Coordinates of C-alpha atoms in Angstrom, one line a residue:
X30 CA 130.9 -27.0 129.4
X31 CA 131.8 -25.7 126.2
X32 CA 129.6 -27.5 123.9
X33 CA 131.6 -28.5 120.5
X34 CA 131.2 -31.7 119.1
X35 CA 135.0 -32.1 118.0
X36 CA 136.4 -30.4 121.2
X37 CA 137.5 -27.9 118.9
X38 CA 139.5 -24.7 120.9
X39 CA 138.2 -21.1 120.1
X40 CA 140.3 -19.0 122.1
X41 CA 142.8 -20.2 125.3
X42 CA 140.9 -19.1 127.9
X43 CA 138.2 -21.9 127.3
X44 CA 141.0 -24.5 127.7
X45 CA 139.6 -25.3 130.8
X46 CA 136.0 -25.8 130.6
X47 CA 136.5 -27.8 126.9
X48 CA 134.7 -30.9 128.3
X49 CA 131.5 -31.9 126.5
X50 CA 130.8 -35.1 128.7
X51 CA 130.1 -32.7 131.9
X52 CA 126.5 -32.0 132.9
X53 CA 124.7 -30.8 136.2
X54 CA 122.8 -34.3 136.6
X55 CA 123.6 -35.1 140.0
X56 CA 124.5 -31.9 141.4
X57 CA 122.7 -31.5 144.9
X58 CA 121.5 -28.6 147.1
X59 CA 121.3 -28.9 150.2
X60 CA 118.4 -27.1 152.0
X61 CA 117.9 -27.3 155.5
X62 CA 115.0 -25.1 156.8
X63 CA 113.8 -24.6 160.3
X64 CA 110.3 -22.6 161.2
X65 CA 108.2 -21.4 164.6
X66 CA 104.6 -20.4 165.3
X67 CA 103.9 -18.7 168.5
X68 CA 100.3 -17.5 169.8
X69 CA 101.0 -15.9 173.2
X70 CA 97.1 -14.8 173.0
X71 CA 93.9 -15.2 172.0
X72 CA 95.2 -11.7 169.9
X73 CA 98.6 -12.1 169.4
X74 CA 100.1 -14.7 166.5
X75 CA 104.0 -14.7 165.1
X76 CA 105.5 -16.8 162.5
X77 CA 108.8 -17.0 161.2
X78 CA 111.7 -19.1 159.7
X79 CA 114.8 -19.1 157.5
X80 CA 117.0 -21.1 155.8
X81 CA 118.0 -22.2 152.0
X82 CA 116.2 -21.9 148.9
X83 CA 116.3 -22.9 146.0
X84 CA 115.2 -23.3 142.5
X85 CA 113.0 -20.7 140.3
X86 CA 116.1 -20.1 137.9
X87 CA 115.1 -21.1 134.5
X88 CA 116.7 -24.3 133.0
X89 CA 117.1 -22.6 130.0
X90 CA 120.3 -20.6 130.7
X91 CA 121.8 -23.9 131.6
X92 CA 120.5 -25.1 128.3
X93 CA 121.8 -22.3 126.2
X94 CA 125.1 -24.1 126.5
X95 CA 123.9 -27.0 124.9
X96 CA 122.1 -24.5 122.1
X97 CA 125.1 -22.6 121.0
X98 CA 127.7 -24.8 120.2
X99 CA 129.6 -22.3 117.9
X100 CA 128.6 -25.6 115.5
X101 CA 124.8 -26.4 115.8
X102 CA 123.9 -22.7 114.7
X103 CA 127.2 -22.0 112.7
X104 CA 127.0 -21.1 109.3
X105 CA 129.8 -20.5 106.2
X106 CA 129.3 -20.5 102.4
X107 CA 131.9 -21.3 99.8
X108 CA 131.7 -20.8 95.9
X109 CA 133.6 -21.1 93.1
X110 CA 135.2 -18.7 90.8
X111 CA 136.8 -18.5 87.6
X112 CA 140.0 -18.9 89.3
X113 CA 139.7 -20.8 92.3
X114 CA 137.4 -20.8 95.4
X115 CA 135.9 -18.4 97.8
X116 CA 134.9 -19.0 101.5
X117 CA 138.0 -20.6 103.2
X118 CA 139.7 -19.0 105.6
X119 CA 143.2 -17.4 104.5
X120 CA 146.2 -19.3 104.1
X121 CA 144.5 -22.6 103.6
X122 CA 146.0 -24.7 100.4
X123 CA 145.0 -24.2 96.8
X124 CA 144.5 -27.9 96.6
X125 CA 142.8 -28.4 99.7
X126 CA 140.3 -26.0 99.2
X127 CA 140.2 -27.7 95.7
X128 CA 138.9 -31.3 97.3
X129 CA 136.9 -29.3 99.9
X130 CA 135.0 -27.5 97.0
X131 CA 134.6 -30.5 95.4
X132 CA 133.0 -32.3 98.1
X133 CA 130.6 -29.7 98.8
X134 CA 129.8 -28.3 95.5
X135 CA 129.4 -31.5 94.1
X136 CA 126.0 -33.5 93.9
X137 CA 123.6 -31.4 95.9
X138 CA 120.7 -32.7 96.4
X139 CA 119.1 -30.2 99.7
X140 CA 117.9 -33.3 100.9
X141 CA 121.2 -34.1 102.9
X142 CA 124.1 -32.5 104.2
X143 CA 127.3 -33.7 102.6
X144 CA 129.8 -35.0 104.8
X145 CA 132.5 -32.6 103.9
X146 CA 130.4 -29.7 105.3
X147 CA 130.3 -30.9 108.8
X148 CA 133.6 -31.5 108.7
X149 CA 134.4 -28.1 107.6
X150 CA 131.9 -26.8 110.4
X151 CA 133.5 -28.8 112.9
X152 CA 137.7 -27.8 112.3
X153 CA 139.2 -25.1 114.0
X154 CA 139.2 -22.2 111.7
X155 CA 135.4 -22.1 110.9
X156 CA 134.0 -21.6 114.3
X157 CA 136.3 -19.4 115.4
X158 CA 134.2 -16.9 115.3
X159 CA 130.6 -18.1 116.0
X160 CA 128.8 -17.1 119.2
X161 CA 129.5 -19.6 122.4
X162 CA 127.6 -20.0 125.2
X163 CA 129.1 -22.1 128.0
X164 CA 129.0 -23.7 131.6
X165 CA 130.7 -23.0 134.3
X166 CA 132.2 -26.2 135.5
X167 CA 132.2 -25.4 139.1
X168 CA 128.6 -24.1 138.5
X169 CA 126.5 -24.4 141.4
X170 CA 123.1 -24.6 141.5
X171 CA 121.2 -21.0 142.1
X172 CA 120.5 -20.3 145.8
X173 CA 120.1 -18.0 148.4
X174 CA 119.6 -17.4 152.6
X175 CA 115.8 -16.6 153.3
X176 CA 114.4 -15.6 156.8
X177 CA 110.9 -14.3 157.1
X178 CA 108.8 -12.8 160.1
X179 CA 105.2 -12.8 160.1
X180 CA 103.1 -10.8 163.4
X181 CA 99.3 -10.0 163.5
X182 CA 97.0 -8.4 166.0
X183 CA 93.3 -8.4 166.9
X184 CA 92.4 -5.3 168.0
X185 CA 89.3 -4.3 169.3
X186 CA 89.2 -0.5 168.7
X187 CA 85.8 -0.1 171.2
X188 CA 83.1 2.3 169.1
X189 CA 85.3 1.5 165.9
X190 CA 84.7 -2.6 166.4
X191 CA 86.7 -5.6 167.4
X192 CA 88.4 -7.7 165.2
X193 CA 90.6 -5.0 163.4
X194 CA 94.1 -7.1 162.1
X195 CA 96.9 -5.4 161.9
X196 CA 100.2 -7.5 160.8
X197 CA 103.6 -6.7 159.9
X198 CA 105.8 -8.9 157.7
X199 CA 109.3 -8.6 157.3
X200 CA 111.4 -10.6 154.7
X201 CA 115.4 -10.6 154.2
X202 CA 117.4 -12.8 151.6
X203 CA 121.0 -13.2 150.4
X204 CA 122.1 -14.8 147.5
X205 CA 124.2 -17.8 147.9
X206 CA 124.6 -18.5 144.2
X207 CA 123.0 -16.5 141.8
X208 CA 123.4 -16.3 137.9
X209 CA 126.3 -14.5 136.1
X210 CA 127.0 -13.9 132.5
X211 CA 129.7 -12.2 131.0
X212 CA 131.8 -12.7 127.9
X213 CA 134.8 -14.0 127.7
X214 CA 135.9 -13.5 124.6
X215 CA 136.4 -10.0 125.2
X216 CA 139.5 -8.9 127.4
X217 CA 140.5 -6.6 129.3
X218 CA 143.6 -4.2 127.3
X219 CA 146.7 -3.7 129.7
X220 CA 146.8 0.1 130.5
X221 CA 143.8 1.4 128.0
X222 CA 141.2 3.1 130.6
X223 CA 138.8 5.8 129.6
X224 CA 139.3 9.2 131.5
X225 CA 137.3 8.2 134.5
X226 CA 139.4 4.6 135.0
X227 CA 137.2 2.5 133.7
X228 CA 138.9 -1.1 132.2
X229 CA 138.5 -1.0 127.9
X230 CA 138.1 -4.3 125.7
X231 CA 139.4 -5.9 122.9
X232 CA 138.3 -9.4 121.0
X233 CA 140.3 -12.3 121.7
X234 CA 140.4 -12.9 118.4
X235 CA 139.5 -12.1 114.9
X236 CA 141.6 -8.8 114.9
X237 CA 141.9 -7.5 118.4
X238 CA 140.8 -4.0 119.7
X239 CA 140.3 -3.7 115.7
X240 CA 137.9 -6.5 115.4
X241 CA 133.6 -5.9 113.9
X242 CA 133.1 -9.5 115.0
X243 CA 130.3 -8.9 117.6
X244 CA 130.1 -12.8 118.8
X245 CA 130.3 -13.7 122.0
X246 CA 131.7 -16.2 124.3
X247 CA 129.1 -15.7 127.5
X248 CA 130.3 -17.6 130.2
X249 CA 127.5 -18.7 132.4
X250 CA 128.8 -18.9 136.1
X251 CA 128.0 -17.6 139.7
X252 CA 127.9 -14.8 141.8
X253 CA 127.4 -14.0 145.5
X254 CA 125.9 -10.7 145.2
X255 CA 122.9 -9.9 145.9
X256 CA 120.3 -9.1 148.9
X257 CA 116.7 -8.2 149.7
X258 CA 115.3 -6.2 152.8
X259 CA 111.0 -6.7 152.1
X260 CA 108.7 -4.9 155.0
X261 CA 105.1 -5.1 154.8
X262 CA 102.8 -3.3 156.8
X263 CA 98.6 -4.3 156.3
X264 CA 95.4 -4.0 157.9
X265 CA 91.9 -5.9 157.5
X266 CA 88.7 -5.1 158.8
X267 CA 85.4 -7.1 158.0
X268 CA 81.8 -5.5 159.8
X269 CA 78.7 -7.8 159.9
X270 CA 77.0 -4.9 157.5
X271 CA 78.9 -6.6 154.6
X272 CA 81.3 -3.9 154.4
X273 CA 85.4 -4.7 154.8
X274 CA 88.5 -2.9 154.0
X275 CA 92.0 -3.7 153.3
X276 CA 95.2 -1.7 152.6
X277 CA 99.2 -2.7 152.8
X278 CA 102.2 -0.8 151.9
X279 CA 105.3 -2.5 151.0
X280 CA 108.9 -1.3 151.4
X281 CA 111.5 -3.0 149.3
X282 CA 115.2 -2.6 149.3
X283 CA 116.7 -4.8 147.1
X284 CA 120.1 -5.3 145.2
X285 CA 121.5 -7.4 142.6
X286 CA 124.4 -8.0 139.8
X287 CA 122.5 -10.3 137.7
X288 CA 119.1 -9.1 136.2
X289 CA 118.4 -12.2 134.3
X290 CA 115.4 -10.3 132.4
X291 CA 115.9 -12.8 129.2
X292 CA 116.0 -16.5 128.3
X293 CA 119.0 -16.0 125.9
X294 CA 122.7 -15.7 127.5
X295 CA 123.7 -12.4 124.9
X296 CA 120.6 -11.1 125.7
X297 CA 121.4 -11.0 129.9
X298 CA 124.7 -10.2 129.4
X299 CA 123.8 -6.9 126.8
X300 CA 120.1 -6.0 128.9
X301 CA 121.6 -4.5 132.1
X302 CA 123.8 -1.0 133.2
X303 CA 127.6 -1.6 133.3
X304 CA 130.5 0.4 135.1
X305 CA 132.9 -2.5 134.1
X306 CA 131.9 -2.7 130.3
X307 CA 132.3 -6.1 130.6
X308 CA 130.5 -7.1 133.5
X309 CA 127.0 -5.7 135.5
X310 CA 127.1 -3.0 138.0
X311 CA 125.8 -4.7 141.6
X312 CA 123.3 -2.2 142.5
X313 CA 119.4 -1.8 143.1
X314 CA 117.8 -4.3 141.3
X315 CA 115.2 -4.3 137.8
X316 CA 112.3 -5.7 140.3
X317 CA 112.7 -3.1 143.2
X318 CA 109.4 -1.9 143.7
X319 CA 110.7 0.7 146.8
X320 CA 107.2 1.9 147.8
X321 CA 103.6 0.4 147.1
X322 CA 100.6 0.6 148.4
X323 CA 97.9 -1.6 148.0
X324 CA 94.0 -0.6 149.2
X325 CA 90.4 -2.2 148.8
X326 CA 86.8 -1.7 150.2
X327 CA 84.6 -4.0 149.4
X328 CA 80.6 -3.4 150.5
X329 CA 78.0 -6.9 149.7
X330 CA 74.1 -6.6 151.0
X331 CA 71.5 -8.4 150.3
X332 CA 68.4 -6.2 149.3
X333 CA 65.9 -8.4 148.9
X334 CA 65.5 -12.0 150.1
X335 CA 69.4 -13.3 150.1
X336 CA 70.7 -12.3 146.7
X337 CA 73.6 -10.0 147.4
X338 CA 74.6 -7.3 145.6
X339 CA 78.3 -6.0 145.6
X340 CA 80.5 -3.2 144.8
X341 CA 84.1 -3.3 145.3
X342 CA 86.5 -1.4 144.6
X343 CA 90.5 -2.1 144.5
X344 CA 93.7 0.0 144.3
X345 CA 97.6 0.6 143.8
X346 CA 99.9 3.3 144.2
X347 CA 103.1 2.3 143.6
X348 CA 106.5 4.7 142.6
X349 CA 107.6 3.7 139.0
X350 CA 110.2 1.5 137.6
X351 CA 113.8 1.7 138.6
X352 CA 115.6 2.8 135.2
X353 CA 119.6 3.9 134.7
X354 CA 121.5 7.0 133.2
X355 CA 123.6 5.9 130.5
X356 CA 125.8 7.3 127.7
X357 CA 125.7 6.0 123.9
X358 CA 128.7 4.4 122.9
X359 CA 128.4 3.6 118.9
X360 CA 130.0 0.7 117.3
X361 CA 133.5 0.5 115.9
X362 CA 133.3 2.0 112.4
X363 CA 130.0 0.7 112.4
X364 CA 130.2 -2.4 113.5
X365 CA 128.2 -3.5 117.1
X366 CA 131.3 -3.9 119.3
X367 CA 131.8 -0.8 120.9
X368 CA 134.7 2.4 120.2
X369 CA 134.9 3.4 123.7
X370 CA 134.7 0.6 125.7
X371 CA 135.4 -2.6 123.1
X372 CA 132.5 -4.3 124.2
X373 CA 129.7 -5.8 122.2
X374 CA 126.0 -5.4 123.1
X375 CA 125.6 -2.5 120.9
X376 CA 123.4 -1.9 117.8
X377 CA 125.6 -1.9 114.4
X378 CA 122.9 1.1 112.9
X379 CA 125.3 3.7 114.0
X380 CA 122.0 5.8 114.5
X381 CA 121.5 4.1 117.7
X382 CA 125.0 3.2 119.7
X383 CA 124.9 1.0 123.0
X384 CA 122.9 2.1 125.9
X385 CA 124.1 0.2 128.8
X386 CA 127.1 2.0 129.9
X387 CA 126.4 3.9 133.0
X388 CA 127.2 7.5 132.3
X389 CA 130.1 9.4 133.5
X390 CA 128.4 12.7 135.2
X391 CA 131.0 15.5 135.2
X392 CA 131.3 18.6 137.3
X393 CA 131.0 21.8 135.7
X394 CA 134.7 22.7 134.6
X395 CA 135.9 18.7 134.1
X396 CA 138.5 18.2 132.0
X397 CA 138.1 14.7 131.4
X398 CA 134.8 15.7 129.1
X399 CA 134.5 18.6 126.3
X400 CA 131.4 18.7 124.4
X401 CA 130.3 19.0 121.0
X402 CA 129.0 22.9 121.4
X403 CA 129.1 25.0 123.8
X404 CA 124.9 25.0 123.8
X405 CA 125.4 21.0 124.1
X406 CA 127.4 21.5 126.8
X407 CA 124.9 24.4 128.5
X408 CA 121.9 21.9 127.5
X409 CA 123.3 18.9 129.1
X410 CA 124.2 20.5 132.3
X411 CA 121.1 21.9 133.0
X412 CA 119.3 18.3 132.5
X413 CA 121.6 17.3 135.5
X414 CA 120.9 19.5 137.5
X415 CA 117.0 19.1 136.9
X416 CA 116.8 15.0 136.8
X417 CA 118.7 14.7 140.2
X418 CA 122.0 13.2 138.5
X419 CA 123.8 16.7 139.8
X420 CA 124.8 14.5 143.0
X421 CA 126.7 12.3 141.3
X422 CA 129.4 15.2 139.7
X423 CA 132.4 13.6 139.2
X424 CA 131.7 10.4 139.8
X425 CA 128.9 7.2 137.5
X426 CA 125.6 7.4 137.6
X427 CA 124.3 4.5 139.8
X428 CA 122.4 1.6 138.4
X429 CA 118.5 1.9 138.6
X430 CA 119.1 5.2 140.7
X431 CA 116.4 6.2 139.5
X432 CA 112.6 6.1 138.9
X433 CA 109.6 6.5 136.5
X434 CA 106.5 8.4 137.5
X435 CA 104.2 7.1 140.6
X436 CA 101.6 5.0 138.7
X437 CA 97.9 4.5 140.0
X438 CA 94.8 2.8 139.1
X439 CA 91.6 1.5 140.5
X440 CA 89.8 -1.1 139.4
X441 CA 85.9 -1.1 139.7
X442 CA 83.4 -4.7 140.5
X443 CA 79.9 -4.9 140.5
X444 CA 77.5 -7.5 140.8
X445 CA 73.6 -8.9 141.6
X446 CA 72.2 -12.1 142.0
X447 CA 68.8 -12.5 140.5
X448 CA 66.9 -15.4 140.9
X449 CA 65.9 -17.9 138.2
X450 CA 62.9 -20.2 140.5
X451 CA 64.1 -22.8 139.2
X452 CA 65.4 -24.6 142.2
X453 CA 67.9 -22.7 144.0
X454 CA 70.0 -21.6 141.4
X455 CA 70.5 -18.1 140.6
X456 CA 72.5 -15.9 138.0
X457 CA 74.6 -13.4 138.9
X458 CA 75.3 -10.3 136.4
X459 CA 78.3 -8.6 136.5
X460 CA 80.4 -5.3 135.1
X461 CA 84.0 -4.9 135.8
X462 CA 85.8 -2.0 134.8
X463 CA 89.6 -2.6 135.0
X464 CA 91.8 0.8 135.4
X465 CA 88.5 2.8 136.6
X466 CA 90.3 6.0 137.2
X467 CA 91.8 5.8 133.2
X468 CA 87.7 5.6 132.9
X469 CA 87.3 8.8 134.9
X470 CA 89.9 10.9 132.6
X471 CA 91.8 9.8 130.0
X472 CA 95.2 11.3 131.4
X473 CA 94.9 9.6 134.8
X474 CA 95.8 5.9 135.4
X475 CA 98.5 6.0 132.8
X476 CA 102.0 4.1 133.4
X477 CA 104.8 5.8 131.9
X478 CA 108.4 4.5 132.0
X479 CA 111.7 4.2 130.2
X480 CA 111.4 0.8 128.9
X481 CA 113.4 -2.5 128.9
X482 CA 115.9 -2.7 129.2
X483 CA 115.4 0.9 131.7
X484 CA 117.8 2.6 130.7
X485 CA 117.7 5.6 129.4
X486 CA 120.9 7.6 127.5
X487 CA 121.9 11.1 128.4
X488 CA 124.4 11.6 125.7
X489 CA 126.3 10.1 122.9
X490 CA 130.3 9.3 124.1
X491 CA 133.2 9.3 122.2
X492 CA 137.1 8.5 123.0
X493 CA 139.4 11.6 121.6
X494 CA 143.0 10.6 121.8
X495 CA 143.7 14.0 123.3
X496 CA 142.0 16.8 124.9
X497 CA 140.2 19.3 122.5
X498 CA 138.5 21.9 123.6
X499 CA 134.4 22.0 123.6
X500 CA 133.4 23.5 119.9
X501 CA 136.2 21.8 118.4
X502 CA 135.9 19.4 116.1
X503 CA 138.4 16.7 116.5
X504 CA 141.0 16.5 114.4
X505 CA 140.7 19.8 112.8
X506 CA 143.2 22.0 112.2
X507 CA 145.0 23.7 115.6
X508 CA 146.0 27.3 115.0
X509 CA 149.1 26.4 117.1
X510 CA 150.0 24.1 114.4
X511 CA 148.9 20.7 114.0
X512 CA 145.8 19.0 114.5
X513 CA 143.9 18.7 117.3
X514 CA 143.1 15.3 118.6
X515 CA 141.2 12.7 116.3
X516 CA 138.7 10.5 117.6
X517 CA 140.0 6.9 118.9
X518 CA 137.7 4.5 116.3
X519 CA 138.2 1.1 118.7
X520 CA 139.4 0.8 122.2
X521 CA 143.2 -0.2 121.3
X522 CA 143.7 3.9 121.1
X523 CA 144.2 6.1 123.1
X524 CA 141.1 7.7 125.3
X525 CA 142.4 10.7 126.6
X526 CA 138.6 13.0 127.6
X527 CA 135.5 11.9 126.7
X528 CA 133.6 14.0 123.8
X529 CA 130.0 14.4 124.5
X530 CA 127.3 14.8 121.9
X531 CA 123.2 14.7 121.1
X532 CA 122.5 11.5 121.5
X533 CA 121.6 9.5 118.2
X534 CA 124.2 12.4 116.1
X535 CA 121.7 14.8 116.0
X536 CA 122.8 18.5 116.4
X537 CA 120.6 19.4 119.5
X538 CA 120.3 18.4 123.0
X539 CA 116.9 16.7 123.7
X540 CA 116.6 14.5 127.0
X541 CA 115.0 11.3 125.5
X542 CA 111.0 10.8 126.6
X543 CA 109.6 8.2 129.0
X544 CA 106.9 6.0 127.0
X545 CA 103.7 5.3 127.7
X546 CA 102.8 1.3 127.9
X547 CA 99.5 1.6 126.0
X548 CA 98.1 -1.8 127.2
X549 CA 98.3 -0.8 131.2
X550 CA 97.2 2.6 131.1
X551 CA 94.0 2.3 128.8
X552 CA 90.8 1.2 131.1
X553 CA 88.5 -2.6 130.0
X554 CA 85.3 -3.1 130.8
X555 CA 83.9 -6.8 130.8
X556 CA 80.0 -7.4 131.3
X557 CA 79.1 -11.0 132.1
X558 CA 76.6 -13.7 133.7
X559 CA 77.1 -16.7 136.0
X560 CA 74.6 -19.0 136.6
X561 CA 74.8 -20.9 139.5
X562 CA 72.9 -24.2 140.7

């Protein structure tokens, strides 16, 4: 529930979830399970089962609810001036803001808050326009389906040796109740849709579509999207000369419409890639890994008397991280709540803009986009074509439809046991070297990716309330007479094409770099002893 501690009402859509005596304690899941384990040979073993899961959610997004009250983390200051009082909202009294002022103004001490202020902070007109987070009331506890398939085979492979397992594992989920958070304090405006249909926002309150309140009111509730297809194929093989191998490569096909990459509630709601503005594009999910392969040989001898020596060796090659196309919408004059789409999650340093709409990819003559220059819009069509968004012409870029560069490393182990003669203890020394092949050169082994929140903007966007041709400057003087058409500065006007620019204002075109993550891609080498007894 909505946590206030007078009840107070924000906005009329929280009407129904204004109950601060609800809590989960008590809810129940119900998790029934069933499992098998077959050997139909000596050589031959297959596991399975299915049923519900649950759990592994953090508590804190049920706690943020509890956090943000729009009163525990409000704020407001009032002063007084030579002819009255500053800091109350408009329209209240001369003389109560008088005996309000009073009250607070009078006999601070900073070691106590006076009771006036919480009184202030709790009425209706001061938390208006704090952040909320809030529950759900028919919340249900995260779950999902889960049904798993396990196989393995001895095979004896004549000259190459018996004993080689081969398995396959095969994995599918679907969500029952997952996470959701969007905000509902900003609503959808009847009829206002950008040029390719997509639904614009407004703030509930605090001004409307005009509003540079960026608070939120993030509903935490449910949703039943979301599924996982996992296949794992592996083989192990051990000889009695101390040498083994291993390798397994993973497929993974995997969707979801709540990345949950944050403990805060603004934080999931703003860290994903929208269609909706409002609410997260189902699609393939943050954690996909699609293809990875896993390998390892590992060789142990004992030279002299039985102290072993060892040298292993371990690898991954795995495609990169699935990242999204997006276009930079900046905040309204300013402010973080966005011009195009009315939304908040964007940065108020209008150097920056919101990355997390999912771009609009447009075909070659579309009228629903003109560009900045004609070189801008040259620039930017060539980029689709070349980073395998010319596909999707006409139509959004696809959440995480897209990935970083394959990464791979190795990672080195050595050791010997030396003896001590005292007892039978010995010491083993040891070297690892951790991301070998970063060891070998210094440009392999590197992970680059577009990071967190992956995604990546294409171009800065902007509403024109109508068409103007690419090269034009909106609203400048139209040689026909006029003006051409200005652009719209919040999402309550009119957004007639799109108007695509360099991303960040600048004048040029540059597609914006993957990063490297310095602390994955640089190789560590750790020499140690063990002494054992």
């Amino acid at each position: 529930a909505a946590r206030y501690a007078n009840g107070a009402i924000v906005n009329g859509q929280r009407v129904n979830i204004n109950n601060n005596s609800a809590n989960i304690s008590g809810f129940d899941l119900f998790q029934p399970r069933a499992g098998f384990d077959w050997k139909p040979s000596q050589r031959i073993s297959i596991r399975g089962g299915g049923g519900v899961f649950g759990g592994g959610t953090p508590d804190v997004y049920v706690s943020n609810s509890f956090s943000n009250t729009g009163v525990l983390t409000n704020s407001f200051s009032v002063s007084r001036t030579a002819t009255g009082f500053n800091g109350f909202p408009a329209g209240t009294p001369a003389a109560t803001q008088a005996a309000t002022a009073s009250a607070l103004l009078t006999g601070v001490t900073g070691t106590s808050v006076p009771a006036a202020a919480n009184t202030f902070l709790t009425g209706g007109s001061v938390p208006a326009n704090s952040t909320v987070n809030a529950l759900d009331p028919n919340f249900k506890i995260p779950s999902q389906w889960r049904a798993t398939l396990t196989g393995e085979y001895s095979a004896n492979l004549g000259p190459l040796g018996d004993n080689w397992v081969f398995g396959a594992d095969l994995l599918y989920s679907k969500v029952r109740n997952q996470v959701y958070f969007t905000d509902i304090r900003s609503v959808p405006i009847a009829g206002s849709l950008t040029p390719d249909g997509r639904q614009r926002y407004q703030n509930l309150i605090d001004g409307g579509a005009t509003s540079t309140n960026t608070n939120t009111d993030i509903l935490l509730t449910n949703t039943n999207k979301g599924r996982a297809y996992i296949a794992v194929a592996r083989l192990d093989k051990a000889w009695d000369s101390g040498l083994s191998i291993n390798g397994s490569f993973t497929y993974q096909d995997v969707k979801d419409a709540a990345p949950a990459t944050s403990s805060t509630a603004g934080s999931n709601y703003s860290n994903g890639a929208f269609v909706d503005p409002n609410n997260v594009a189902y699609g393939i999910s943050n954690d996909q890994v699609k293809y990875f392969f896993k390998y390892g040989v590992n060789y142990d001898h004992a030279f002299f008397g039985d102290y072993k020596t060892t040298f292993a060796l371990f690898g991954e090659s795995r495609i990169g991280h699935p990242f999204s196309y997006t276009f930079q919408d900046f905040g309204n004059n300013g402010s973080g709540r966005a011009s195009v789409f009315g939304t908040t999650g964007v940065s108020s340093n209008s150097t920056t803009g919101g990355n997390r709409y999912l771009m609009y990819v447009p075909t070659l003559d579309d009228a629903k986009v003109s560009y900045s220059s004609a070189a801008v819009r040259d620039a930017v069509n060539a980029f689709i074509d070349s980073s395998g968004l010319g596909k999707y012409r006409g139509k959004t870029a696809p959440r995480n439809g897209f990935n970083s560069k394959w990464f791979t490393r190795l990672d080195l182990h050595v050791a010997q046991e030396i003896p001590t003669f005292v007892g039978g203890s010995r010491v083993t020394l040891f070297a690892d070297i951790e991301n070998f092949t970063n060891f070998l050169n210094k440009n392999w082994g590197q992970q680059r990716e577009y990071v967190f929140p992956y995604n990546t903007p294409v171009v800065r966007v902007q509403c024109l309330q109508t068409a103007v041709p690419t090269g034009i400057a909106p609203g400048a003087a139209n040689p026909a007479g006029g003006t051409y058409g200005a652009v719209a500065t919040n999402a309550g006007q009119a957004c007639a094409q799109y108007r695509y620019s360099p991303v960040g204002g600048s004048a040029n075109f540059t597609p914006q770099p993957d990063q490297v993550y310095v602390n994955q891609s640089l190789y560590s080498i750790r020499i140690g002893a063990r002494f054992t007894f």
